[in-house]
Short mmCIF file of C-alpha atoms and ligand atoms in Angstrom, two decimals:
data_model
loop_
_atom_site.label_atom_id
_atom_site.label_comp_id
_atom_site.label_asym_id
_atom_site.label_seq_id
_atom_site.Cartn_x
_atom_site.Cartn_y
_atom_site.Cartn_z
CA UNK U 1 183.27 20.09 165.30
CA UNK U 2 181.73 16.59 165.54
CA UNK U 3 178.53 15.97 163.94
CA UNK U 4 177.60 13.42 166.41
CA UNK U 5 175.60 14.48 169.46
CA UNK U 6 175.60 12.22 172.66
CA UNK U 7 173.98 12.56 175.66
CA UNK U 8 175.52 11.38 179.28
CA UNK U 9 174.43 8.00 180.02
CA UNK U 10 173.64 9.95 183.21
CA UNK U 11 170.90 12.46 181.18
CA UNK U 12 169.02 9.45 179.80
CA UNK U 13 165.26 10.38 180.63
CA UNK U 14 163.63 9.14 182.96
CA UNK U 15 160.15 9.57 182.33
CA UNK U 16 157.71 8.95 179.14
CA UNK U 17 155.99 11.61 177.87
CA UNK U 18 152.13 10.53 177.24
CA UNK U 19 149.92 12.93 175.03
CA UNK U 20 146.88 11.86 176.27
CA UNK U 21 146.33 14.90 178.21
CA UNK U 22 147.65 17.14 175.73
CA UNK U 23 145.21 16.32 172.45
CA UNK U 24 143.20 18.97 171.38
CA UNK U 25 140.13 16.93 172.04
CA UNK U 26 139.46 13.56 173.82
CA UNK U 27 140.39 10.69 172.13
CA UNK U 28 137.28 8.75 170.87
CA UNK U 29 137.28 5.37 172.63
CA UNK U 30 138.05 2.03 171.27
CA UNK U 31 134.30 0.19 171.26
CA UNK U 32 133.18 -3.30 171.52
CA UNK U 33 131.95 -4.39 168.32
CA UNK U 34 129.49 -6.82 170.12
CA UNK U 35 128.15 -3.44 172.10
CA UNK U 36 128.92 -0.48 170.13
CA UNK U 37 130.16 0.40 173.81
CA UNK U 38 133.05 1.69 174.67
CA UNK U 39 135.61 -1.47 176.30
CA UNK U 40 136.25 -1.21 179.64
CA UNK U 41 140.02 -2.21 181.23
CA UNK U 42 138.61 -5.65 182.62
CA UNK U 43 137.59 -6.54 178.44
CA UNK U 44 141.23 -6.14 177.96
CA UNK U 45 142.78 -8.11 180.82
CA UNK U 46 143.06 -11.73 179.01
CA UNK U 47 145.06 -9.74 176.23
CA UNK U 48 147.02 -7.47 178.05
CA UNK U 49 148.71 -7.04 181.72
CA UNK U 50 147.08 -4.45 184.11
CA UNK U 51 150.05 -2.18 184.25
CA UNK U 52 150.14 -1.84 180.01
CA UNK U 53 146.07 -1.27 180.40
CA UNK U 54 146.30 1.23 182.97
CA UNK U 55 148.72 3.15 180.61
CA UNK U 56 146.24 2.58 177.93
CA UNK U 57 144.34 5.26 179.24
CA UNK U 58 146.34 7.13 181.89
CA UNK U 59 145.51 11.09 182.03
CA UNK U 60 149.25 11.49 183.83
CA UNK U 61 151.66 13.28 181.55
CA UNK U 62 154.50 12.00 182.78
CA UNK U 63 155.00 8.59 183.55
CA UNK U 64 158.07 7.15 185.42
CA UNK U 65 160.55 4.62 183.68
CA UNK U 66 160.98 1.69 185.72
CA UNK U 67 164.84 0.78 186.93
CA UNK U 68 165.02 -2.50 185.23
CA UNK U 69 164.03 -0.94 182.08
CA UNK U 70 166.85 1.92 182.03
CA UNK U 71 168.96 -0.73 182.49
CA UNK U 72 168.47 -2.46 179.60
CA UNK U 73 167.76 0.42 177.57
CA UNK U 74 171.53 2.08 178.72
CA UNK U 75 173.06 -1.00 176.51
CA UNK U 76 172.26 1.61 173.45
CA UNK U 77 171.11 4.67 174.67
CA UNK U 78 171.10 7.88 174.47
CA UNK U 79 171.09 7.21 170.45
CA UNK U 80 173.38 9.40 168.75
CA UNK U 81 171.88 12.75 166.89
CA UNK U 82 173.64 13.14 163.71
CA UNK U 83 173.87 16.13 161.52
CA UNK U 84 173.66 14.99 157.95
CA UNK U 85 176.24 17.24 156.44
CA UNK U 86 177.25 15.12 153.43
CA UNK U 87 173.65 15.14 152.71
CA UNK U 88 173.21 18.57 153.01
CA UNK U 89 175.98 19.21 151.02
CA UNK U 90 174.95 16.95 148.35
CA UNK U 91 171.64 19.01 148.45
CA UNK U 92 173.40 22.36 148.26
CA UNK U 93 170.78 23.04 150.65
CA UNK U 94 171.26 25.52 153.57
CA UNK U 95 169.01 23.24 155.57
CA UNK U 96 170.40 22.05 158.38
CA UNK U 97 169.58 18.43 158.41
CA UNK U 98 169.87 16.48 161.94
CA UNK U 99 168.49 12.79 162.38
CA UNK U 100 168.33 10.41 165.55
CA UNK U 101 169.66 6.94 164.59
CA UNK U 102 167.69 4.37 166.95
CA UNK U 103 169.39 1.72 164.20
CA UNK U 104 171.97 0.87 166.91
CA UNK U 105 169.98 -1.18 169.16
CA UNK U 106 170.71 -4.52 169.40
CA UNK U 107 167.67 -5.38 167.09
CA UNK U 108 168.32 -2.35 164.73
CA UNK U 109 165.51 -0.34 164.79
CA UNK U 110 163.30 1.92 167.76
CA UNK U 111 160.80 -1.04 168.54
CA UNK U 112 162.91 -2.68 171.38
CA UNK U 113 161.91 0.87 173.00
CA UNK U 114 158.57 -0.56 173.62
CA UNK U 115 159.60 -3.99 173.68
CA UNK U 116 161.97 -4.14 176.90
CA UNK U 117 158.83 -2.38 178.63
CA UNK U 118 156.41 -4.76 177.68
CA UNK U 119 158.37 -7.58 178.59
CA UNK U 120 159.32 -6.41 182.00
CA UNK U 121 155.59 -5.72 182.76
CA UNK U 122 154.32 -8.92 181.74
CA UNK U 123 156.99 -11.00 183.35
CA UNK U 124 156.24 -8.91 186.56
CA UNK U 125 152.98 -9.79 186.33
CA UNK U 126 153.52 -13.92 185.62
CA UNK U 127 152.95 -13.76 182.52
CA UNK U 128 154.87 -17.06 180.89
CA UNK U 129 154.51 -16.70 177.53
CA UNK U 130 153.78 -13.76 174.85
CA UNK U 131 152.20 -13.96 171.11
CA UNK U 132 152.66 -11.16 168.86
CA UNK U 133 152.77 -10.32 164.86
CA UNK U 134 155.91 -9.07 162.81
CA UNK U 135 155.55 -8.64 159.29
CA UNK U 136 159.01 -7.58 158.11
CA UNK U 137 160.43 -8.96 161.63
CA UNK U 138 161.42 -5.58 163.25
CA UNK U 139 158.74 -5.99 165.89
CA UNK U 140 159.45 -9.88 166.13
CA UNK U 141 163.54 -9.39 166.64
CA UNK U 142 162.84 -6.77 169.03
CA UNK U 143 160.41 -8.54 171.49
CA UNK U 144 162.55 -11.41 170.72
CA UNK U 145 165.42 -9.95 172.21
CA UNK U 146 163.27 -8.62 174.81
CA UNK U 147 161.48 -11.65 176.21
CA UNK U 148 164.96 -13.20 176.24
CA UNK U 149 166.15 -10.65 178.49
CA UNK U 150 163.35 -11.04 181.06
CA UNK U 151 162.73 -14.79 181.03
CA UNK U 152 159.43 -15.20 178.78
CA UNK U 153 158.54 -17.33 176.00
CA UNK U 154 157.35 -15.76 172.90
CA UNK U 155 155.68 -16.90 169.58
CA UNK U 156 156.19 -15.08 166.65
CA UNK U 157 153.00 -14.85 163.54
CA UNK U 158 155.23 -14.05 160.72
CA UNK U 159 153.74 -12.79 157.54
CA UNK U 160 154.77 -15.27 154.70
CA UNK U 161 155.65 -12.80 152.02
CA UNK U 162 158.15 -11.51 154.74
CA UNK U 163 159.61 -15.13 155.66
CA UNK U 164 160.93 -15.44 152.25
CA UNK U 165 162.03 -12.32 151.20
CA UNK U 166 163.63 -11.86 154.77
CA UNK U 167 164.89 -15.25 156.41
CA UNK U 168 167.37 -13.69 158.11
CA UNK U 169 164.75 -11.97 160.25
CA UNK U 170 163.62 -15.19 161.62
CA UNK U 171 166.94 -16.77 161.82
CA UNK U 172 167.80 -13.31 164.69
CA UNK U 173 164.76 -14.20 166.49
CA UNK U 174 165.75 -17.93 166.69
CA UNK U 175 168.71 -16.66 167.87
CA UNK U 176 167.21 -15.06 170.67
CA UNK U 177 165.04 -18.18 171.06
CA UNK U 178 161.57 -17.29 170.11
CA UNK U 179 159.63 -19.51 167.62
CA UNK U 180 158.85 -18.47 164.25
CA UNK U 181 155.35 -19.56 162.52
CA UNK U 182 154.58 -18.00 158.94
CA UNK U 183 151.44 -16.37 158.80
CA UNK U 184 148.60 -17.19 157.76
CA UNK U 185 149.22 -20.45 159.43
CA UNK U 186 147.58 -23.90 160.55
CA UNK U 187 147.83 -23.09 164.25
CA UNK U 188 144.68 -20.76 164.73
CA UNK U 189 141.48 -20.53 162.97
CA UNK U 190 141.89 -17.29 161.78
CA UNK U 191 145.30 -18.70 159.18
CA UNK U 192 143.06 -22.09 158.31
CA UNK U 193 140.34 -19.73 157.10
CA UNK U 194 142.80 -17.98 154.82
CA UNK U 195 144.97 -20.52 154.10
CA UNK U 196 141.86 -22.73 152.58
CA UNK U 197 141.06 -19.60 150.27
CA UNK U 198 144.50 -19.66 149.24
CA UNK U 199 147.29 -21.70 150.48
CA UNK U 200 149.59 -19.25 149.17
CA UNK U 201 148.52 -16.47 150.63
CA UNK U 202 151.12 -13.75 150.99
CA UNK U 203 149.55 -12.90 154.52
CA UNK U 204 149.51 -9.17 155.85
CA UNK U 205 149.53 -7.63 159.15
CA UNK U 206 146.24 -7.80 159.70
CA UNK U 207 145.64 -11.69 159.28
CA UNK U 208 148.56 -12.00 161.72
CA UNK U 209 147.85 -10.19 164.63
CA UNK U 210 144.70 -12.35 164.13
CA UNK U 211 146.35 -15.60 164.70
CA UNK U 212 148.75 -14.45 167.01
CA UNK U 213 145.71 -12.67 169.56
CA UNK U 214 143.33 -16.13 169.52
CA UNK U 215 146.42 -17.98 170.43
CA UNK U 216 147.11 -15.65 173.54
CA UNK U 217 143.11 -15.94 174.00
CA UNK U 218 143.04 -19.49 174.23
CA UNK U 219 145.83 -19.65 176.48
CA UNK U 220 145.73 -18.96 180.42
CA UNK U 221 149.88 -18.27 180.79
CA UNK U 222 150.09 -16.37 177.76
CA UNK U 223 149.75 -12.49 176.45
CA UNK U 224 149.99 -10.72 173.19
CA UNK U 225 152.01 -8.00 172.89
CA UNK U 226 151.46 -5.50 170.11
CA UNK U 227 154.54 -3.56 168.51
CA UNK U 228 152.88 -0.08 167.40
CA UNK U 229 149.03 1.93 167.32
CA UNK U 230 148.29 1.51 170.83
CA UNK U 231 148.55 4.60 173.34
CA UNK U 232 150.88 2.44 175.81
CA UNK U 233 153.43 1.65 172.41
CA UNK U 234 153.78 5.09 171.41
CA UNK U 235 154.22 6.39 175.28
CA UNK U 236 157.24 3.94 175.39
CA UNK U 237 158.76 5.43 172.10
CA UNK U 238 158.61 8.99 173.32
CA UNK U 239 162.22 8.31 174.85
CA UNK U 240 163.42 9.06 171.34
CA UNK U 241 162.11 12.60 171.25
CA UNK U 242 162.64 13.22 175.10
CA UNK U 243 166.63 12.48 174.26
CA UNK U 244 166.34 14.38 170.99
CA UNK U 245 165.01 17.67 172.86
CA UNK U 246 167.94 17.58 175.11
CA UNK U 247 170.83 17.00 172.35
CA UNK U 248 169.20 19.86 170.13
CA UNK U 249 169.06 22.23 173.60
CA UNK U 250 172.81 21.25 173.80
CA UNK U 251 173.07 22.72 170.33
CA UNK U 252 170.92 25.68 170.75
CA UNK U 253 168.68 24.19 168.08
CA UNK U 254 165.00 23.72 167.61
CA UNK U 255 163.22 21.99 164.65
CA UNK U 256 160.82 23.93 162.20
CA UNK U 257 159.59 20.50 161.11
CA UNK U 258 160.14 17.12 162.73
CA UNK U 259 159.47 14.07 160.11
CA UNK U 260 159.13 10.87 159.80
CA UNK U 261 157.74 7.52 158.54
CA UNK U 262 154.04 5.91 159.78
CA UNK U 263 153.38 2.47 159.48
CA UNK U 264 150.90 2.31 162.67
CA UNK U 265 152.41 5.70 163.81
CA UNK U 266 154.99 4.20 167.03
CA UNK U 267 158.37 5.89 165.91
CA UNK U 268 157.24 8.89 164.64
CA UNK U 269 154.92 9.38 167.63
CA UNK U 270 158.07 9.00 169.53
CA UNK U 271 160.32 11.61 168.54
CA UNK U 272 157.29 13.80 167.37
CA UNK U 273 155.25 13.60 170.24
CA UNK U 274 157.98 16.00 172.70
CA UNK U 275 158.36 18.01 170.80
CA UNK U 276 154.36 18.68 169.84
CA UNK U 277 154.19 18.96 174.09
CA UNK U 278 156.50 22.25 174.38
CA UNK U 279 154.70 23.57 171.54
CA UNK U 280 151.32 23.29 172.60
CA UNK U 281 152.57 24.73 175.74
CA UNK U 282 154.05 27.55 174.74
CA UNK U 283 157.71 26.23 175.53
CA UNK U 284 158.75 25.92 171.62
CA UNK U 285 160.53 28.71 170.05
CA UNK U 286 159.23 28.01 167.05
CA UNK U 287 155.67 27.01 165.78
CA UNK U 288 156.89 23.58 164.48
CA UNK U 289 155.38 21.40 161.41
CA UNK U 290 155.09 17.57 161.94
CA UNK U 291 155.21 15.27 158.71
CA UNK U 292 154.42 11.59 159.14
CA UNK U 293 155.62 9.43 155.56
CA UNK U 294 153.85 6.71 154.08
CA UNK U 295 154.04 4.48 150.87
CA UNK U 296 151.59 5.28 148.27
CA UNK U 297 150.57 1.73 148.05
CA UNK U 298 149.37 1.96 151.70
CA UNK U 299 148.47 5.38 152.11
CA UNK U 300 146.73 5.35 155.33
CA UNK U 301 147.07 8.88 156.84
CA UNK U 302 147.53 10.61 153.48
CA UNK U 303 143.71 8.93 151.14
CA UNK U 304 142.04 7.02 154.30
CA UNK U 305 138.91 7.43 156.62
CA UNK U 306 139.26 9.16 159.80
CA UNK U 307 136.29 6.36 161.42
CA UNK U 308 136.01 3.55 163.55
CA UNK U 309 137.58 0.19 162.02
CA UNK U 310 138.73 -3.10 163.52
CA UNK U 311 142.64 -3.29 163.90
CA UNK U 312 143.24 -6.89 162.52
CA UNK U 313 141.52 -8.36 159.27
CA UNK U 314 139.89 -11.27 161.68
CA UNK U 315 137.60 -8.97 163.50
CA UNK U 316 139.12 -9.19 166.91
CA UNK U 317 139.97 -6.39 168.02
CA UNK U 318 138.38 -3.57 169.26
CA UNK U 319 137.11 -0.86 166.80
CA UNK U 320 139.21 1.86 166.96
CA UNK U 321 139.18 5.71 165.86
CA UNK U 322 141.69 6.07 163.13
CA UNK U 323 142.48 7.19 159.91
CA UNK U 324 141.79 3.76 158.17
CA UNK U 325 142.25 2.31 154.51
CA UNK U 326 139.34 -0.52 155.74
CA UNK U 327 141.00 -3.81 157.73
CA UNK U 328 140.70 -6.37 154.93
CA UNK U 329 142.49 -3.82 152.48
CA UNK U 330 145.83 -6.35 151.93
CA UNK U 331 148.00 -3.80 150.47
CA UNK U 332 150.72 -4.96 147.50
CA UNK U 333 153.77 -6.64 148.90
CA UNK U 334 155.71 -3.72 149.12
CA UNK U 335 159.54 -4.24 151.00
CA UNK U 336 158.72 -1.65 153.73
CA UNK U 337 156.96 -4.58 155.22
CA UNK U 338 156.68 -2.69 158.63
CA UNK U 339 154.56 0.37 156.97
CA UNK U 340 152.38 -2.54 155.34
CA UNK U 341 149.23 -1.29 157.76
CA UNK U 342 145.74 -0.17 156.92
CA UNK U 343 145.31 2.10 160.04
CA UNK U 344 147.16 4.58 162.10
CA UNK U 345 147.69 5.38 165.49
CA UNK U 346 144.81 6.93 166.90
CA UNK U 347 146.55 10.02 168.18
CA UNK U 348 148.17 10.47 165.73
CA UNK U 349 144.76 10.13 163.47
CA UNK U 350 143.01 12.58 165.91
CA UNK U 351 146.28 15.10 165.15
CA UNK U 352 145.93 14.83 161.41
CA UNK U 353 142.33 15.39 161.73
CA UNK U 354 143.06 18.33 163.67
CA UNK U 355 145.20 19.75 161.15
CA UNK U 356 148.01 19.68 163.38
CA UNK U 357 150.04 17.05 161.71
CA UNK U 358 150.63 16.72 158.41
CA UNK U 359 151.03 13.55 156.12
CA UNK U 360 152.26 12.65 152.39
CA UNK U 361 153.15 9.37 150.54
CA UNK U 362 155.91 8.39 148.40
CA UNK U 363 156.09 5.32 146.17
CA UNK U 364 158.68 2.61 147.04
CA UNK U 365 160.95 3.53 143.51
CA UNK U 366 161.62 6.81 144.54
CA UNK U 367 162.02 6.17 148.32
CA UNK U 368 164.85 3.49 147.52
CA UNK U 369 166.51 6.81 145.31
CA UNK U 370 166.33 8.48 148.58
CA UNK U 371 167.78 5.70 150.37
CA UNK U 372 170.44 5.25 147.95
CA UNK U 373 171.73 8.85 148.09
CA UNK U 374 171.48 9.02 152.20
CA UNK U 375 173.93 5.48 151.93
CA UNK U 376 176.30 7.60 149.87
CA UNK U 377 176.74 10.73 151.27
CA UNK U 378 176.00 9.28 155.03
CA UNK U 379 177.21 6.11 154.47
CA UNK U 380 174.12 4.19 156.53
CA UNK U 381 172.38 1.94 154.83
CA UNK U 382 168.83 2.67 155.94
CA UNK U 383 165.60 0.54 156.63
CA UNK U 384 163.22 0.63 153.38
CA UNK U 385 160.59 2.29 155.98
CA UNK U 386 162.84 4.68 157.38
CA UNK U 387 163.92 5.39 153.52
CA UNK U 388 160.49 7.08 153.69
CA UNK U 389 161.30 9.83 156.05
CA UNK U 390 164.39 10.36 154.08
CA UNK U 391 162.19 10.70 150.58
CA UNK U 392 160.35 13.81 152.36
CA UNK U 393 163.77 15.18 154.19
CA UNK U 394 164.99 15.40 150.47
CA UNK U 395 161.96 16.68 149.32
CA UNK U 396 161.92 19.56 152.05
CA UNK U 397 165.60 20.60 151.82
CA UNK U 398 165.23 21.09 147.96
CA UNK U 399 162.25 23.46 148.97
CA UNK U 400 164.41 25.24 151.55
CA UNK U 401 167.06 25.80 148.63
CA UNK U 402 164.14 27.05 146.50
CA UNK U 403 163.26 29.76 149.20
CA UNK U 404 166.64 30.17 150.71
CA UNK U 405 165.31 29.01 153.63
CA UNK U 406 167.89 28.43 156.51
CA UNK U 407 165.48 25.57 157.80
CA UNK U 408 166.14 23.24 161.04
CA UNK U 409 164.98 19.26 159.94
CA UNK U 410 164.86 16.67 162.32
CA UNK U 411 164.04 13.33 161.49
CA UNK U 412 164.31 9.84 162.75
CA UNK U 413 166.12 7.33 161.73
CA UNK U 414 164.08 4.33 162.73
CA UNK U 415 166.24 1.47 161.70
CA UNK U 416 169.46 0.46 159.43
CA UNK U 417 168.78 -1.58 156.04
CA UNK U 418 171.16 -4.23 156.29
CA UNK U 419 168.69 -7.05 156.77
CA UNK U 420 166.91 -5.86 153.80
CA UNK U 421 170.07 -6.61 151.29
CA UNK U 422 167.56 -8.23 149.05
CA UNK U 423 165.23 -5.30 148.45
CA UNK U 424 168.87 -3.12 147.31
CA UNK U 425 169.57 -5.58 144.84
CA UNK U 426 166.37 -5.52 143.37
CA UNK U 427 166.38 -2.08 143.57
CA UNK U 428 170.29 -1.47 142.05
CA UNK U 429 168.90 -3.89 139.50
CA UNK U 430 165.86 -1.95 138.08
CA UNK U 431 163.28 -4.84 138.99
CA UNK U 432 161.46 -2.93 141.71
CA UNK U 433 158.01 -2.12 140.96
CA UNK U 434 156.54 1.56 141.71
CA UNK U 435 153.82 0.02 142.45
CA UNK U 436 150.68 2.90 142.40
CA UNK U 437 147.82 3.71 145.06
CA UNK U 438 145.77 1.09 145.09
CA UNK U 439 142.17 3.28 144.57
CA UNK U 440 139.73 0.88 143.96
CA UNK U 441 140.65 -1.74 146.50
CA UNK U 442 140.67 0.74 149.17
CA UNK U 443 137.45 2.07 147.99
CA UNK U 444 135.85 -1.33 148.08
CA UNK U 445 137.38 -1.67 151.66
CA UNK U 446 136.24 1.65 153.14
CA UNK U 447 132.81 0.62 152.02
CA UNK U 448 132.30 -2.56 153.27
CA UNK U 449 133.85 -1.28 157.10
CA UNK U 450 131.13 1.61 156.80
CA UNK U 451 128.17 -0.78 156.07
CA UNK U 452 129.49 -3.05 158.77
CA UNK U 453 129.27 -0.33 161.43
CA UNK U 454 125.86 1.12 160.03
CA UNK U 455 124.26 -2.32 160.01
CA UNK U 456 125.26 -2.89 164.08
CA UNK U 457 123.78 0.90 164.49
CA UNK U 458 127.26 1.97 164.78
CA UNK U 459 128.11 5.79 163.83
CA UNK U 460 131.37 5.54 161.38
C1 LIG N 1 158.22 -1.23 162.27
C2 LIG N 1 159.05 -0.18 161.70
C3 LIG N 1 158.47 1.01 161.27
C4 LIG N 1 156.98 1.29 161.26
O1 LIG N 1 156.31 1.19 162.46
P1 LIG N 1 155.81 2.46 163.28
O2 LIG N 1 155.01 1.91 164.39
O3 LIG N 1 155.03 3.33 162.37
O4 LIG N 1 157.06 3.12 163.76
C5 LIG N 1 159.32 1.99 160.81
N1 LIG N 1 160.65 1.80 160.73
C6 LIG N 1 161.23 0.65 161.13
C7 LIG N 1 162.71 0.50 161.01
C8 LIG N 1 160.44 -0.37 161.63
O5 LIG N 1 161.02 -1.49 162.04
#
């Protein structure tokens, strides 16, 4: 039997899934700093188009996938679900193992999911131009490739440390014809005000959704676009687990735990969230687990805050109700790049706090071990932040073995590795550090959000 499960191009879903409706208590809304009031969809209108706001905060479960969007996403999907035998084997495990590989999109990872969408709303909107924020250039190559295919330019904040361990990032989304700026840069006065501190400043996530949202502020024709933590983001990636239902149906399968890695929470929302729907509903067979991964130098989930924070290091964003590791925590310069966030979704937060999901962090030594053994006995090389989900895979089919414990795994696959070459070799060659959790830092952080909040008469 193949190990490879495709759907019919004909079965591709045709609907998102949005959880909104399904949490097991409203969501706490984002506030306006300024206010301490909860934002209202006109506050969000120079940022975002209507149609994105309006999902923001739609109550409608299921929400229809626009034509022009299936068509772009049929140039790679359905993704494939893969059984991991050779893994499982390797194990000696009788875990059986599946994972859904989003790495072969044109960009290599899940983002374009939410990408195309965005795109296609703006540009039917008149938008001209976006602004966004990549730090290891995932989310840049996929809107890249995106705002190609629907006629819109795009500027690109690039965090430094990833320019120059990753040029070849950049050089895919000049192919696609976006511009590239390293971040922090000259071009907005968020990047002056860091780059005068220190005009080598490695730059994080944080400082460059800063630069890239006042440029889309100061501009009439232009929009940001955000790649993950939003409620509209995460309802785009829910294709992934909407396909992965129906290929595990085919199979007679169900997961006992669906994993996978969190840097603002978009992929693992996606293939997570579907399933978490028939389950609350009464639909699962099974009582499913859910296990978001994160690197123990940016442990947001697993040692954060579950309180109100500001989702860029600038201060210009709303606040937002999240598990948070405080927004000017600038966490080491790890080489999952994309997991490099202090906050997390804020369903996904809510879900933790619940104690309906579950999270755990891994430090970047033993996730490139992982890695190394999925390249061997799989043969794909993955994405240092999808090496993460494979780290707790591992982890859980060594337990199943312990218990002889016929356990169903699915996890997802977000992206392939071979853009990230460079972090291998420094891997193969011993010189990557294992770098620790960051305590004090985070600490200091967590504090200085908290007084922030108190001091405007803000509850935490
Ligand atoms: C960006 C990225 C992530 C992390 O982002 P999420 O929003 O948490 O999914 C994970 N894997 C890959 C391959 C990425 O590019």
């Amino acid at each position: 039997m193949s190990k490879k499960y495709f759907l019919d191009e004909e079965e591709l879903p045709r609907e998102w899934y949005n959880i909104l409706p399904d949490l097991p208590e409203p969501l706490p809304p984002p506030l306006n700093p300024a206010t301490g009031k909860p934002v209202s969809p006109e506050d969000l209108e120079p940022i975002f188009p209507k149609e994105l706001i309006r999902q923001e905060v739609s109550q409608e479960r299921f929400i229809p996938i626009p034509e022009e969007v299936l068509e772009v996403y049929r140039i790679w999907r359905p993704t494939p679900l893969i059984r991991a035998t050779r893994l499982e084997k390797a194990l000696r495990t009788p875990a059986r193992i599946y994972y859904k590989y989003e790495g072969v999109s044109p960009p290599g990872s899940h983002k374009p999911n939410t990408a195309v969408a965005q795109a296609y709303y703006n540009a039917r909107e008149g938008v001209a131009r976006l602004t966004t924020e990549t730090g290891a250039g995932q989310w840049g190559s996929a809107l890249s490739f995106a705002t190609m295919l629907f006629g819109l330019k795009l500027t690109v904040y690039m965090v430094r440390v990833s320019y120059q361990q990753k040029p070849y990032r950049a050089i895919l989304m000049q192919t696609w014809g976006a511009e590239v700026v390293p971040s922090p840069s000259n071009r907005t006065k968020a990047g002056r005000a860091f780059l005068e501190k220190d005009p080598e400043h490695p730059g994080s996530l944080g400082i460059a959704i800063s630069e890239a949202l006042e440029d889309a502020i100061e501009h009439e024709d232009t929009k940001y676009s955000l790649g993950s933590v939003l409620n509209h983001v995460l309802l785009h990636q829910t294709i992934i687990g909407l396909e992965a239902i129906k290929q595990m149906q085919a199979l007679d399968e169900f997961p006992d735990i669906v994993i996978g890695c969190v840097g603002g929470g978009s992929n693992f929302a996606g293939i997570s969230y579907p399933f978490y729907y028939l389950v609350r509903s009464g639909k699962a067979p099974k009582k499913t687990r859910f296990l978001a991964v994160e690197p123990a130098s940016c442990p947001s989930m697993t040692k954060g805050e579950y309180m109100y924070d500001f989702g860029d290091t600038a201060r210009l964003t709303p606040l937002l109700k999240m598990y948070t590791l405080g927004h000017d925590f600038v966490p080491p310069p790890i080489h999952a790049g994309g997991l490099r966030y202090h906050g997390a979704a804020p369903t996904l937060s809510l879900l933790k706090k619940a104690g309906i999901f579950e999270s755990v962090a891994y430090n970047q030594v033993e996730v490139f071990e992982a890695a190394r053994l999925f390249a061997r006995t799989e043969g794909i090389v993955p994405a240092p932040e999808s090496a993460h989900a494979i780290k707790a895979v591992i982890d859980e089919a060594l337990e199943a073995k312990r218990k002889g414990e016929e356990k169903v795994i699915l996890f997802n696959l977000s992206g392939h590795g071979l853009l990230d070459l460079a972090a291998y070799r420094e891997f193969l060659e011993g010189r990557l550090p294992a770098h620790e959790y960051p305590a004090e830092a985070i600490q200091k952080s967590i504090a200085k959000i908290k007084e922030y909040l108190l001091a405007r008469g803000i509850q935490p």
